[in-house]
Short mmCIF file of C-alpha atoms and ligand atoms in Angstrom, two decimals:
data_model
loop_
_atom_site.label_atom_id
_atom_site.label_comp_id
_atom_site.label_asym_id
_atom_site.label_seq_id
_atom_site.Cartn_x
_atom_site.Cartn_y
_atom_site.Cartn_z
CA UNK H 1 57.12 -49.20 52.47
CA UNK H 2 56.90 -46.54 49.95
CA UNK H 3 54.88 -46.52 46.69
CA UNK H 4 56.66 -45.70 43.12
CA UNK H 5 53.83 -43.88 42.06
CA UNK H 6 50.04 -43.75 43.00
CA UNK H 7 47.14 -44.52 40.69
CA UNK H 8 43.66 -42.47 41.82
CA UNK H 9 40.99 -42.96 39.34
CA UNK H 10 40.43 -47.12 39.42
CA UNK H 11 38.15 -47.55 35.89
CA UNK H 12 39.22 -49.72 33.34
CA UNK H 13 41.75 -47.87 32.36
CA UNK H 14 43.04 -46.38 35.74
CA UNK H 15 43.09 -50.13 37.10
CA UNK H 16 44.80 -51.47 34.33
CA UNK H 17 47.16 -49.27 34.13
CA UNK H 18 47.99 -49.95 37.55
CA UNK H 19 48.08 -53.51 37.48
CA UNK H 20 50.49 -53.24 34.46
CA UNK H 21 52.84 -51.01 36.67
CA UNK H 22 52.45 -53.94 39.25
CA UNK H 23 53.20 -56.68 37.00
CA UNK H 24 56.83 -54.56 36.16
CA UNK H 25 57.76 -54.42 39.94
CA UNK H 26 56.54 -51.24 40.96
CA UNK H 27 55.06 -50.28 43.97
CA UNK H 28 51.45 -48.64 43.33
CA UNK H 29 49.48 -46.87 45.99
CA UNK H 30 45.73 -47.11 45.00
CA UNK H 31 43.53 -44.38 45.28
CA UNK H 32 39.59 -44.13 44.15
CA UNK H 33 36.78 -41.25 44.95
CA UNK H 34 34.75 -44.11 45.48
CA UNK H 35 36.36 -47.03 47.14
CA UNK H 36 34.36 -49.20 46.36
CA UNK H 37 36.49 -50.21 43.03
CA UNK H 38 39.91 -49.88 45.72
CA UNK H 39 38.74 -53.13 46.73
CA UNK H 40 37.25 -54.77 44.03
CA UNK H 41 40.52 -54.54 42.10
CA UNK H 42 42.69 -55.55 45.68
CA UNK H 43 40.33 -58.84 45.61
CA UNK H 44 40.59 -59.30 42.02
CA UNK H 45 44.10 -58.81 41.43
CA UNK H 46 45.80 -58.20 44.20
CA UNK H 47 48.39 -60.50 44.03
CA UNK H 48 49.88 -59.70 40.91
CA UNK H 49 51.95 -56.94 42.48
CA UNK H 50 52.84 -54.79 45.88
CA UNK H 51 49.95 -52.49 46.11
CA UNK H 52 48.81 -50.03 48.99
CA UNK H 53 45.80 -49.00 49.67
CA UNK H 54 44.61 -45.80 50.11
CA UNK H 55 40.49 -44.16 51.21
CA UNK H 56 41.71 -40.72 50.98
CA UNK H 57 44.08 -38.37 48.67
CA UNK H 58 45.71 -37.64 51.82
CA UNK H 59 46.98 -41.01 52.41
CA UNK H 60 47.75 -42.20 48.57
CA UNK H 61 50.18 -38.60 48.77
CA UNK H 62 51.39 -40.23 52.22
CA UNK H 63 52.38 -42.64 50.65
CA UNK H 64 54.33 -41.88 48.16
CA UNK H 65 58.10 -41.87 47.09
CA UNK H 66 59.63 -38.36 46.95
CA UNK H 67 59.45 -36.61 44.02
CA UNK H 68 55.99 -37.98 43.88
CA UNK H 69 54.32 -39.38 40.91
CA UNK H 70 50.41 -39.29 41.21
CA UNK H 71 48.78 -40.44 38.23
CA UNK H 72 45.32 -39.42 37.48
CA UNK H 73 43.06 -41.78 35.42
CA UNK H 74 39.34 -40.40 35.73
CA UNK H 75 36.74 -39.03 33.54
CA UNK H 76 37.96 -36.24 30.96
CA UNK H 77 36.96 -32.99 31.73
CA UNK H 78 35.90 -31.16 34.36
CA UNK H 79 36.61 -34.05 36.64
CA UNK H 80 40.68 -34.03 36.47
CA UNK H 81 40.30 -30.27 36.98
CA UNK H 82 38.34 -31.33 40.20
CA UNK H 83 41.30 -34.05 41.08
CA UNK H 84 43.61 -31.95 40.79
CA UNK H 85 42.31 -29.26 42.79
CA UNK H 86 42.49 -31.48 45.73
CA UNK H 87 45.64 -33.01 45.23
CA UNK H 88 47.91 -29.90 44.98
CA UNK H 89 47.62 -28.36 47.84
CA UNK H 90 48.60 -32.01 49.26
CA UNK H 91 52.19 -31.86 47.62
CA UNK H 92 55.38 -30.08 47.51
CA UNK H 93 57.55 -28.35 44.78
CA UNK H 94 58.93 -30.92 42.23
CA UNK H 95 56.26 -33.83 42.91
CA UNK H 96 54.51 -34.71 39.23
CA UNK H 97 51.15 -35.07 38.44
CA UNK H 98 49.99 -36.98 35.63
CA UNK H 99 46.98 -37.31 33.66
CA UNK H 100 47.00 -40.35 31.26
CA UNK H 101 43.68 -39.89 30.33
CA UNK H 102 41.85 -38.45 26.73
CA UNK H 103 42.28 -34.87 27.83
CA UNK H 104 42.11 -32.16 24.97
CA UNK H 105 45.58 -30.65 24.83
CA UNK H 106 44.17 -26.80 25.42
CA UNK H 107 43.63 -28.13 29.14
CA UNK H 108 46.97 -29.82 29.35
CA UNK H 109 48.83 -26.62 28.50
CA UNK H 110 46.25 -24.42 31.01
CA UNK H 111 46.62 -26.97 34.42
CA UNK H 112 50.53 -27.04 33.30
CA UNK H 113 50.67 -23.53 32.96
CA UNK H 114 49.42 -23.53 36.18
CA UNK H 115 50.78 -26.26 38.67
CA UNK H 116 54.46 -24.78 36.98
CA UNK H 117 53.72 -21.44 38.58
CA UNK H 118 53.54 -23.84 42.07
CA UNK H 119 56.77 -25.76 41.72
CA UNK H 120 54.60 -28.72 40.48
CA UNK H 121 54.73 -31.10 37.38
CA UNK H 122 51.86 -31.29 35.67
CA UNK H 123 52.62 -34.21 32.69
CA UNK H 124 49.38 -35.00 30.48
CA UNK H 125 50.54 -38.32 28.76
CA UNK H 126 48.29 -39.33 26.26
CA UNK H 127 48.08 -43.47 26.45
CA UNK H 128 46.85 -45.58 23.07
CA UNK H 129 46.45 -49.04 23.49
CA UNK H 130 42.46 -49.21 25.62
CA UNK H 131 41.86 -51.76 28.05
CA UNK H 132 43.93 -54.51 26.28
CA UNK H 133 47.41 -52.29 25.82
CA UNK H 134 46.67 -50.31 29.04
CA UNK H 135 46.71 -53.58 30.70
CA UNK H 136 49.64 -55.37 28.89
CA UNK H 137 51.57 -52.62 27.20
CA UNK H 138 50.62 -49.90 25.80
CA UNK H 139 51.78 -46.59 23.47
CA UNK H 140 52.91 -43.56 25.77
CA UNK H 141 52.61 -40.17 24.76
CA UNK H 142 54.43 -37.82 27.66
CA UNK H 143 54.02 -34.30 27.55
CA UNK H 144 55.02 -31.81 30.47
CA UNK H 145 58.71 -30.51 30.96
CA UNK H 146 61.99 -32.88 29.97
CA UNK H 147 63.11 -33.00 33.91
CA UNK H 148 59.54 -34.70 34.28
CA UNK H 149 60.75 -37.06 32.44
CA UNK H 150 63.81 -38.11 34.04
CA UNK H 151 61.76 -38.84 37.10
CA UNK H 152 58.93 -40.41 35.16
CA UNK H 153 60.41 -41.70 32.21
CA UNK H 154 61.74 -44.64 33.60
CA UNK H 155 58.33 -46.49 34.85
CA UNK H 156 56.12 -45.12 31.58
CA UNK H 157 58.61 -47.77 29.09
CA UNK H 158 58.76 -50.23 31.75
CA UNK H 159 55.05 -50.39 31.40
CA UNK H 160 55.01 -49.22 27.30
CA UNK H 161 54.31 -52.07 24.32
CA UNK H 162 58.16 -52.90 22.78
CA UNK H 163 59.80 -53.48 19.42
CA UNK H 164 62.68 -55.67 19.22
CA UNK H 165 63.05 -54.99 23.11
CA UNK H 166 62.95 -51.08 22.41
CA UNK H 167 59.82 -49.21 24.35
CA UNK H 168 56.91 -47.53 22.52
CA UNK H 169 57.35 -44.30 24.97
CA UNK H 170 59.54 -41.15 23.97
CA UNK H 171 59.35 -37.93 25.95
CA UNK H 172 57.42 -35.97 23.27
CA UNK H 173 58.05 -32.52 23.83
CA UNK H 174 56.75 -29.84 26.82
CA UNK H 175 53.10 -29.39 28.49
CA UNK H 176 50.30 -30.52 25.90
CA UNK H 177 52.63 -32.24 23.40
CA UNK H 178 52.19 -35.79 24.50
CA UNK H 179 47.97 -35.22 24.36
CA UNK H 180 48.20 -33.50 20.97
CA UNK H 181 50.11 -36.21 19.79
CA UNK H 182 47.81 -38.51 20.54
CA UNK H 183 44.67 -37.12 19.45
CA UNK H 184 46.39 -37.16 16.16
CA UNK H 185 46.69 -40.55 16.39
CA UNK H 186 42.69 -40.76 17.07
CA UNK H 187 42.58 -38.82 13.60
CA UNK H 188 44.73 -40.74 11.95
CA UNK H 189 43.34 -44.18 13.41
CA UNK H 190 40.03 -42.68 11.93
CA UNK H 191 40.68 -42.40 8.75
CA UNK H 192 42.62 -45.81 8.72
CA UNK H 193 39.51 -47.54 9.58
CA UNK H 194 37.54 -45.39 7.14
CA UNK H 195 39.44 -46.67 3.98
CA UNK H 196 38.97 -50.09 5.11
CA UNK H 197 35.55 -49.78 5.88
CA UNK H 198 35.81 -48.14 2.03
CA UNK H 199 37.33 -51.21 0.79
CA UNK H 200 35.40 -53.71 2.40
CA UNK H 201 32.13 -51.39 0.76
CA UNK H 202 33.78 -51.63 -2.55
CA UNK H 203 34.66 -55.42 -2.30
CA UNK H 204 30.87 -56.07 -1.21
CA UNK H 205 28.82 -54.08 -3.40
CA UNK H 206 31.28 -53.63 -6.02
CA UNK H 207 32.38 -56.94 -6.46
CA UNK H 208 29.97 -58.75 -4.57
CA UNK H 209 32.37 -60.24 -2.70
CA UNK H 210 30.71 -62.26 0.53
CA UNK H 211 31.57 -60.70 4.27
CA UNK H 212 33.60 -64.36 5.33
CA UNK H 213 35.16 -64.74 2.23
CA UNK H 214 36.57 -60.87 2.04
CA UNK H 215 38.01 -61.91 5.47
CA UNK H 216 40.43 -64.63 3.87
CA UNK H 217 41.09 -61.53 1.28
CA UNK H 218 41.78 -59.28 4.88
CA UNK H 219 43.89 -61.86 6.03
CA UNK H 220 46.32 -62.55 3.21
CA UNK H 221 46.45 -58.83 3.24
CA UNK H 222 47.59 -58.57 6.46
CA UNK H 223 50.60 -60.57 5.57
CA UNK H 224 52.10 -58.14 3.06
CA UNK H 225 52.68 -54.10 3.22
CA UNK H 226 49.21 -53.39 4.62
CA UNK H 227 50.15 -55.15 8.05
CA UNK H 228 48.37 -53.63 10.87
CA UNK H 229 46.07 -54.26 14.15
CA UNK H 230 43.19 -52.73 12.37
CA UNK H 231 43.46 -55.39 9.31
CA UNK H 232 43.86 -58.10 11.32
CA UNK H 233 40.83 -57.28 13.50
CA UNK H 234 38.85 -56.67 10.52
CA UNK H 235 39.36 -59.50 9.11
CA UNK H 236 38.59 -61.25 12.33
CA UNK H 237 35.37 -58.72 12.05
CA UNK H 238 34.48 -60.30 8.21
CA UNK H 239 34.36 -63.62 9.62
CA UNK H 240 31.94 -63.67 12.00
CA UNK H 241 28.88 -65.30 12.31
CA UNK H 242 26.06 -63.79 14.16
CA UNK H 243 25.00 -66.43 16.30
CA UNK H 244 21.35 -65.88 16.75
CA UNK H 245 20.18 -65.51 12.93
CA UNK H 246 23.48 -67.23 11.62
CA UNK H 247 23.70 -64.02 9.16
CA UNK H 248 27.14 -62.41 8.89
CA UNK H 249 27.61 -60.16 11.71
CA UNK H 250 29.16 -56.95 9.71
CA UNK H 251 25.13 -57.44 8.55
CA UNK H 252 23.16 -57.63 11.53
CA UNK H 253 25.57 -54.54 12.71
CA UNK H 254 23.24 -50.82 12.76
CA UNK H 255 25.55 -49.06 10.02
CA UNK H 256 25.84 -45.94 12.05
CA UNK H 257 29.28 -45.16 13.66
CA UNK H 258 29.80 -43.82 16.95
CA UNK H 259 32.66 -41.76 18.00
CA UNK H 260 33.93 -39.96 20.95
CA UNK H 261 35.64 -36.86 19.99
CA UNK H 262 38.90 -37.04 19.10
CA UNK H 263 38.68 -37.33 15.53
CA UNK H 264 36.50 -33.94 15.73
CA UNK H 265 39.08 -32.65 17.91
CA UNK H 266 41.81 -33.41 15.67
CA UNK H 267 40.00 -31.38 12.63
CA UNK H 268 38.66 -28.37 14.95
CA UNK H 269 42.66 -28.18 15.67
CA UNK H 270 43.79 -29.43 11.90
CA UNK H 271 41.22 -26.00 10.43
CA UNK H 272 42.62 -23.49 13.50
CA UNK H 273 46.44 -24.81 11.88
CA UNK H 274 45.76 -24.28 8.44
CA UNK H 275 46.72 -27.82 8.10
CA UNK H 276 44.75 -30.40 5.60
CA UNK H 277 44.08 -32.98 6.72
CA UNK H 278 41.36 -34.02 4.35
CA UNK H 279 41.24 -37.51 4.80
CA UNK H 280 41.16 -37.53 8.22
CA UNK H 281 38.29 -34.66 8.17
CA UNK H 282 36.68 -36.78 5.78
CA UNK H 283 36.23 -40.18 7.75
CA UNK H 284 35.05 -38.15 10.89
CA UNK H 285 32.30 -36.50 8.76
CA UNK H 286 31.53 -39.98 6.73
CA UNK H 287 30.87 -41.24 10.39
CA UNK H 288 28.54 -38.47 11.11
CA UNK H 289 26.71 -39.07 7.87
CA UNK H 290 26.07 -42.47 8.92
CA UNK H 291 24.38 -41.28 11.73
CA UNK H 292 21.98 -39.46 10.44
CA UNK H 293 19.91 -42.18 10.09
CA UNK H 294 16.39 -40.38 9.81
CA UNK H 295 17.86 -38.44 6.36
CA UNK H 296 19.45 -41.81 5.20
CA UNK H 297 16.09 -43.38 5.62
CA UNK H 298 14.09 -40.72 3.13
CA UNK H 299 16.91 -40.36 1.31
CA UNK H 300 16.68 -43.85 -0.02
CA UNK H 301 13.58 -43.14 -0.84
CA UNK H 302 13.90 -40.17 -2.26
CA UNK H 303 17.67 -39.75 -3.98
CA UNK H 304 18.21 -40.68 -7.10
CA UNK H 305 21.19 -43.02 -7.89
CA UNK H 306 21.41 -43.34 -11.26
CA UNK H 307 24.53 -45.78 -10.79
CA UNK H 308 26.19 -47.09 -14.05
CA UNK H 309 26.60 -50.90 -15.02
CA UNK H 310 29.85 -50.31 -14.94
CA UNK H 311 32.21 -54.20 -16.16
CA UNK H 312 34.82 -54.83 -12.54
CA UNK H 313 38.27 -55.78 -13.68
CA UNK H 314 39.62 -59.19 -12.52
CA UNK H 315 41.78 -56.94 -10.99
CA UNK H 316 39.44 -55.36 -9.08
CA UNK H 317 40.44 -56.59 -5.14
CA UNK H 318 43.88 -56.26 -5.75
CA UNK H 319 43.03 -52.40 -7.38
CA UNK H 320 41.13 -52.10 -4.32
CA UNK H 321 44.41 -53.19 -2.07
CA UNK H 322 46.49 -50.55 -3.92
CA UNK H 323 44.22 -48.01 -3.20
CA UNK H 324 43.84 -48.71 0.14
CA UNK H 325 47.88 -48.61 0.99
CA UNK H 326 47.86 -45.57 -1.14
CA UNK H 327 45.13 -43.78 1.15
CA UNK H 328 46.19 -44.84 4.29
CA UNK H 329 49.75 -43.03 2.76
CA UNK H 330 48.21 -39.74 2.72
CA UNK H 331 46.44 -40.41 5.90
CA UNK H 332 49.44 -40.55 7.70
CA UNK H 333 51.45 -37.85 5.51
CA UNK H 334 48.64 -35.88 6.68
CA UNK H 335 48.46 -36.54 10.29
CA UNK H 336 52.34 -36.06 10.49
CA UNK H 337 52.02 -33.01 8.30
CA UNK H 338 49.77 -31.42 11.14
CA UNK H 339 52.44 -32.79 13.67
CA UNK H 340 55.12 -30.40 12.08
CA UNK H 341 52.50 -27.42 11.89
CA UNK H 342 51.54 -27.89 15.39
CA UNK H 343 55.58 -27.98 16.18
CA UNK H 344 55.79 -24.61 14.73
CA UNK H 345 52.73 -23.08 16.40
CA UNK H 346 53.07 -24.56 19.89
CA UNK H 347 57.41 -24.07 19.97
CA UNK H 348 57.28 -28.30 20.07
CA UNK H 349 60.63 -29.84 19.17
CA UNK H 350 58.52 -32.69 17.67
CA UNK H 351 60.68 -35.93 16.36
CA UNK H 352 58.49 -37.42 13.68
CA UNK H 353 60.81 -40.49 13.56
CA UNK H 354 60.24 -41.25 17.31
CA UNK H 355 56.85 -40.41 17.33
CA UNK H 356 56.27 -42.83 14.39
CA UNK H 357 58.37 -45.58 15.85
CA UNK H 358 56.60 -45.47 19.61
CA UNK H 359 53.60 -45.67 16.84
CA UNK H 360 54.81 -49.38 15.92
CA UNK H 361 53.91 -51.33 18.36
CA UNK H 362 51.09 -51.71 21.78
CA UNK H 363 48.51 -48.31 19.98
CA UNK H 364 45.60 -49.02 17.62
CA UNK H 365 47.14 -47.92 14.59
CA UNK H 366 49.60 -50.34 14.67
CA UNK H 367 51.34 -51.34 11.46
CA UNK H 368 54.24 -52.47 9.84
CA UNK H 369 54.33 -49.51 7.34
CA UNK H 370 55.77 -47.55 10.69
CA UNK H 371 58.67 -48.98 10.36
CA UNK H 372 59.89 -47.26 6.87
CA UNK H 373 57.97 -44.29 8.18
CA UNK H 374 60.12 -44.60 11.06
CA UNK H 375 63.47 -44.98 8.74
CA UNK H 376 61.99 -42.16 6.79
CA UNK H 377 62.84 -39.75 9.13
CA UNK H 378 65.48 -40.89 10.81
CA UNK H 379 66.84 -40.18 7.61
CA UNK H 380 69.93 -36.93 7.29
CA UNK H 381 67.60 -35.54 5.22
CA UNK H 382 64.15 -35.22 6.37
CA UNK H 383 61.59 -35.54 4.28
CA UNK H 384 58.73 -32.21 3.54
CA UNK H 385 56.06 -34.54 3.36
CA UNK H 386 55.89 -38.34 4.59
CA UNK H 387 55.38 -38.64 0.37
CA UNK H 388 58.22 -37.41 -0.60
CA UNK H 389 60.77 -40.06 1.13
CA UNK H 390 61.93 -41.64 -1.96
CA UNK H 391 60.13 -45.00 -0.82
CA UNK H 392 57.02 -43.65 -0.62
CA UNK H 393 57.23 -41.37 -3.41
CA UNK H 394 58.13 -44.71 -5.27
CA UNK H 395 55.08 -47.14 -3.46
CA UNK H 396 52.67 -44.16 -4.11
CA UNK H 397 53.55 -44.06 -8.37
CA UNK H 398 53.36 -47.89 -8.35
CA UNK H 399 49.48 -48.02 -6.83
CA UNK H 400 48.56 -44.11 -8.99
CA UNK H 401 46.51 -46.66 -11.83
CA UNK H 402 44.91 -49.07 -9.48
CA UNK H 403 43.64 -46.17 -7.28
CA UNK H 404 42.95 -43.78 -10.20
CA UNK H 405 40.55 -46.45 -11.64
CA UNK H 406 39.39 -47.88 -7.85
CA UNK H 407 38.14 -44.03 -7.54
CA UNK H 408 36.54 -43.95 -10.86
CA UNK H 409 34.69 -47.17 -10.96
CA UNK H 410 33.05 -46.05 -6.91
CA UNK H 411 32.05 -43.10 -8.55
CA UNK H 412 30.47 -44.46 -11.58
CA UNK H 413 28.51 -47.13 -9.11
CA UNK H 414 27.83 -44.63 -6.33
CA UNK H 415 29.31 -46.17 -4.00
CA UNK H 416 30.91 -43.42 -1.47
CA UNK H 417 34.71 -43.53 -0.93
CA UNK H 418 35.44 -40.00 0.68
CA UNK H 419 38.95 -41.03 1.79
CA UNK H 420 39.86 -43.17 -1.12
CA UNK H 421 38.57 -40.12 -3.11
CA UNK H 422 40.01 -37.09 -1.06
CA UNK H 423 43.55 -38.24 -0.49
CA UNK H 424 43.94 -38.81 -4.27
CA UNK H 425 42.70 -34.96 -4.52
CA UNK H 426 45.48 -34.31 -2.13
CA UNK H 427 48.23 -35.88 -3.75
CA UNK H 428 47.12 -34.58 -7.02
CA UNK H 429 46.64 -31.29 -5.49
CA UNK H 430 50.46 -31.62 -4.54
CA UNK H 431 51.65 -32.77 -7.43
CA UNK H 432 50.20 -30.29 -10.02
CA UNK H 433 52.12 -27.86 -11.16
CA UNK H 434 48.92 -25.18 -11.03
CA UNK H 435 45.38 -25.57 -9.21
CA UNK H 436 42.32 -23.73 -9.42
CA UNK H 437 43.91 -21.14 -6.37
CA UNK H 438 44.52 -18.78 -9.27
CA UNK H 439 40.77 -18.29 -9.78
CA UNK H 440 39.61 -18.12 -6.45
CA UNK H 441 42.06 -15.17 -6.47
CA UNK H 442 40.73 -13.84 -8.96
CA UNK H 443 37.65 -13.53 -7.22
CA UNK H 444 39.21 -12.58 -4.09
CA UNK H 445 40.70 -9.72 -5.24
CA UNK H 446 37.33 -8.95 -7.53
CA UNK H 447 34.51 -8.90 -4.64
CA UNK H 448 36.87 -7.60 -1.59
CA UNK H 449 39.68 -6.16 -2.86
CA UNK H 450 41.94 -9.19 -0.89
CA UNK H 451 44.86 -8.93 -3.65
CA UNK H 452 47.35 -11.11 -5.00
CA UNK H 453 50.34 -11.96 -5.47
CA UNK H 454 51.71 -12.15 -9.42
CA UNK H 455 54.09 -15.77 -10.62
CA UNK H 456 55.87 -12.86 -12.74
CA UNK H 457 57.23 -9.98 -10.61
CA UNK H 458 57.63 -9.68 -6.50
CA UNK H 459 55.19 -7.84 -4.81
CA UNK H 460 50.95 -7.50 -3.95
CA UNK H 461 48.57 -6.53 -6.69
CA UNK H 462 44.98 -5.48 -6.87
CA UNK H 463 42.92 -5.19 -9.97
CA UNK H 464 40.83 -1.99 -10.19
CA UNK H 465 38.03 -4.22 -11.43
CA UNK H 466 34.89 -1.77 -11.39
CA UNK H 467 36.88 0.45 -13.28
CA UNK H 468 39.42 0.40 -15.91
CA UNK H 469 40.58 -3.07 -14.92
CA UNK H 470 44.20 -1.68 -14.40
CA UNK H 471 46.43 -2.89 -11.78
CA UNK H 472 47.84 -0.86 -8.91
CA UNK H 473 50.50 -2.37 -6.44
CA UNK H 474 48.97 -3.06 -3.39
CA UNK H 475 49.06 -3.51 0.65
CA UNK H 476 45.98 -6.03 1.62
CA UNK H 477 43.92 -4.25 4.25
CA UNK H 478 41.78 -7.37 4.77
P1 NDP B 1 35.92 -43.69 33.17
O1 NDP B 1 35.83 -42.27 31.63
O2 NDP B 1 34.44 -43.88 32.82
O3 NDP B 1 36.42 -42.42 34.06
C1 NDP B 1 35.47 -42.88 35.77
C2 NDP B 1 36.74 -43.44 36.67
O4 NDP B 1 36.64 -41.78 37.21
C3 NDP B 1 36.08 -43.25 38.02
O5 NDP B 1 37.05 -43.79 38.60
C4 NDP B 1 35.29 -42.17 38.96
O6 NDP B 1 35.26 -42.47 40.27
C5 NDP B 1 35.94 -41.53 38.25
N1 NDP B 1 35.86 -39.88 38.65
C6 NDP B 1 34.48 -39.29 37.28
N2 NDP B 1 34.23 -37.69 38.25
C7 NDP B 1 35.05 -38.13 39.21
C8 NDP B 1 35.20 -36.67 40.04
N3 NDP B 1 34.53 -35.73 39.86
N4 NDP B 1 36.44 -37.27 41.20
C9 NDP B 1 36.96 -38.17 41.22
N5 NDP B 1 36.94 -39.06 40.08
C10 NDP B 1 36.00 -39.22 39.84
O7 NDP B 1 37.01 -44.38 32.93
P2 NDP B 1 37.75 -45.22 32.12
O8 NDP B 1 39.01 -45.93 32.59
O9 NDP B 1 37.12 -45.44 30.83
O10 NDP B 1 38.69 -43.98 30.94
C11 NDP B 1 39.65 -42.87 32.25
C12 NDP B 1 40.45 -42.18 31.17
O11 NDP B 1 40.69 -43.02 30.28
C13 NDP B 1 39.52 -41.19 30.26
O12 NDP B 1 40.33 -40.02 30.44
C14 NDP B 1 39.24 -41.71 29.04
O13 NDP B 1 38.43 -41.46 27.99
C15 NDP B 1 40.54 -42.69 28.42
N6 NDP B 1 40.24 -43.90 28.11
C16 NDP B 1 41.62 -44.35 27.38
C17 NDP B 1 41.15 -45.28 26.44
C18 NDP B 1 43.12 -45.31 26.02
O14 NDP B 1 42.67 -46.29 24.55
N7 NDP B 1 43.72 -44.60 25.73
C19 NDP B 1 40.31 -46.37 26.84
C20 NDP B 1 39.20 -45.90 27.29
C21 NDP B 1 39.39 -44.86 28.20
P3 NDP B 1 34.00 -43.31 40.98
O15 NDP B 1 34.71 -44.83 40.70
O16 NDP B 1 33.95 -42.76 42.17
O17 NDP B 1 33.08 -43.26 40.27
#
């Protein structure tokens, strides 16, 4: 019996993907650098489907039907290169190496180009949903060649999450497109988590609503247009009481947020692309600031607050809900706009409706909202920005007064709301007829002769600031 697919790297993610594949009727060859993990998996879950035990990569390769599909699920970074190096001489033209770990898309582009020269397919696959998703149906974002998807897609679609029977898996685009889209998914996830955190802080510190009560509010919100996995689990976390102290769990947790790096990657890449993902960036920085615990201790002692005493309006909870919705929408708009910029830069034909649709289930940002986002990009006329899709233009206009009230109240109370406020600034920056960049262009021309355009005449100009301030036609020399 030949295996349909081999999995090497059987820590929690690889083991769960292997089990998912086996439970869906595929024969899975198993391999891990140290054989203990292979045996542990077989001992605990060997009856869930058809597995083939292998001890070496040669045995793994020999056990596979052709074209061979080898899924690598080892620690991201050098270990992936290490495994590829060992696998490559064992494979034949047309075989497919799949990396479903959290690899950086530039690494995936490099690996794909190198292996393509040897007639091997290399497919970087973004997988979201954590351990649970890997086992029961993740959202899957495969890159690589279209040809490799023909051989691999049916397996991935089968094990992915489903919405109304449709798989949350579709070919994203060539080389690193899958890992890029997964990275941006994680960036949106950071922003989504931060806006929910800001809502919690406002309701707690602003309106004095206890976590247990907030848990009910969040559960209620989860029935409406905010309905999503992250709101659902926030209600659960807020309702949890610490067994040791009897206090709300959120009061005994150190408020320093960790990060593993994909948010940071998104922001670095956005800066390179010139893509204004301000909400995602603020959410990464907010985690970084929260983790500067020593400075925060000093800040508490040394820095004045001068918070105004603000009357909290009766509508505050609903206002916060609307501000949360609007800010969340902006985070999605920014993330999707970044995908549009990346598609131009890297020559990918990214289909935003398909991408939004495969985020509807299985992944961490799964949300009702994604159904409407999918519809917006499936329309004949694609919006240049998500906020320009008629349904969202209307929804955000309705939320706007509450959003402004909440940001103003937060500022007066001294409660930081970096994503609520930066999202509002992005919205106003898109909407305003004239922005501060006019003065910046003047400054740049004065100190660096960087030149400027005029609103009334085509061309490039420079003012002779140090002379008689007359204007000349110019070309930018910088
Ligand atoms: P780890 O990232 O902890 O990696 C451990 C596995 O890598 C083990 O099987 C280990 O083998 C193997 N390994 C490490 N170095 C080497 C090497 N040089 N050569 C061969 N094998 C090596 O495992 P996880 O299951 O947590 O994650 C796997 C991938 O999935 C990572 O890229 C991670 O970022 C990603 N991930 C994705 C998540 C998601 O939601 N999509 C969630 C969690 C992880 P050994 O047992 O011999 O030490």
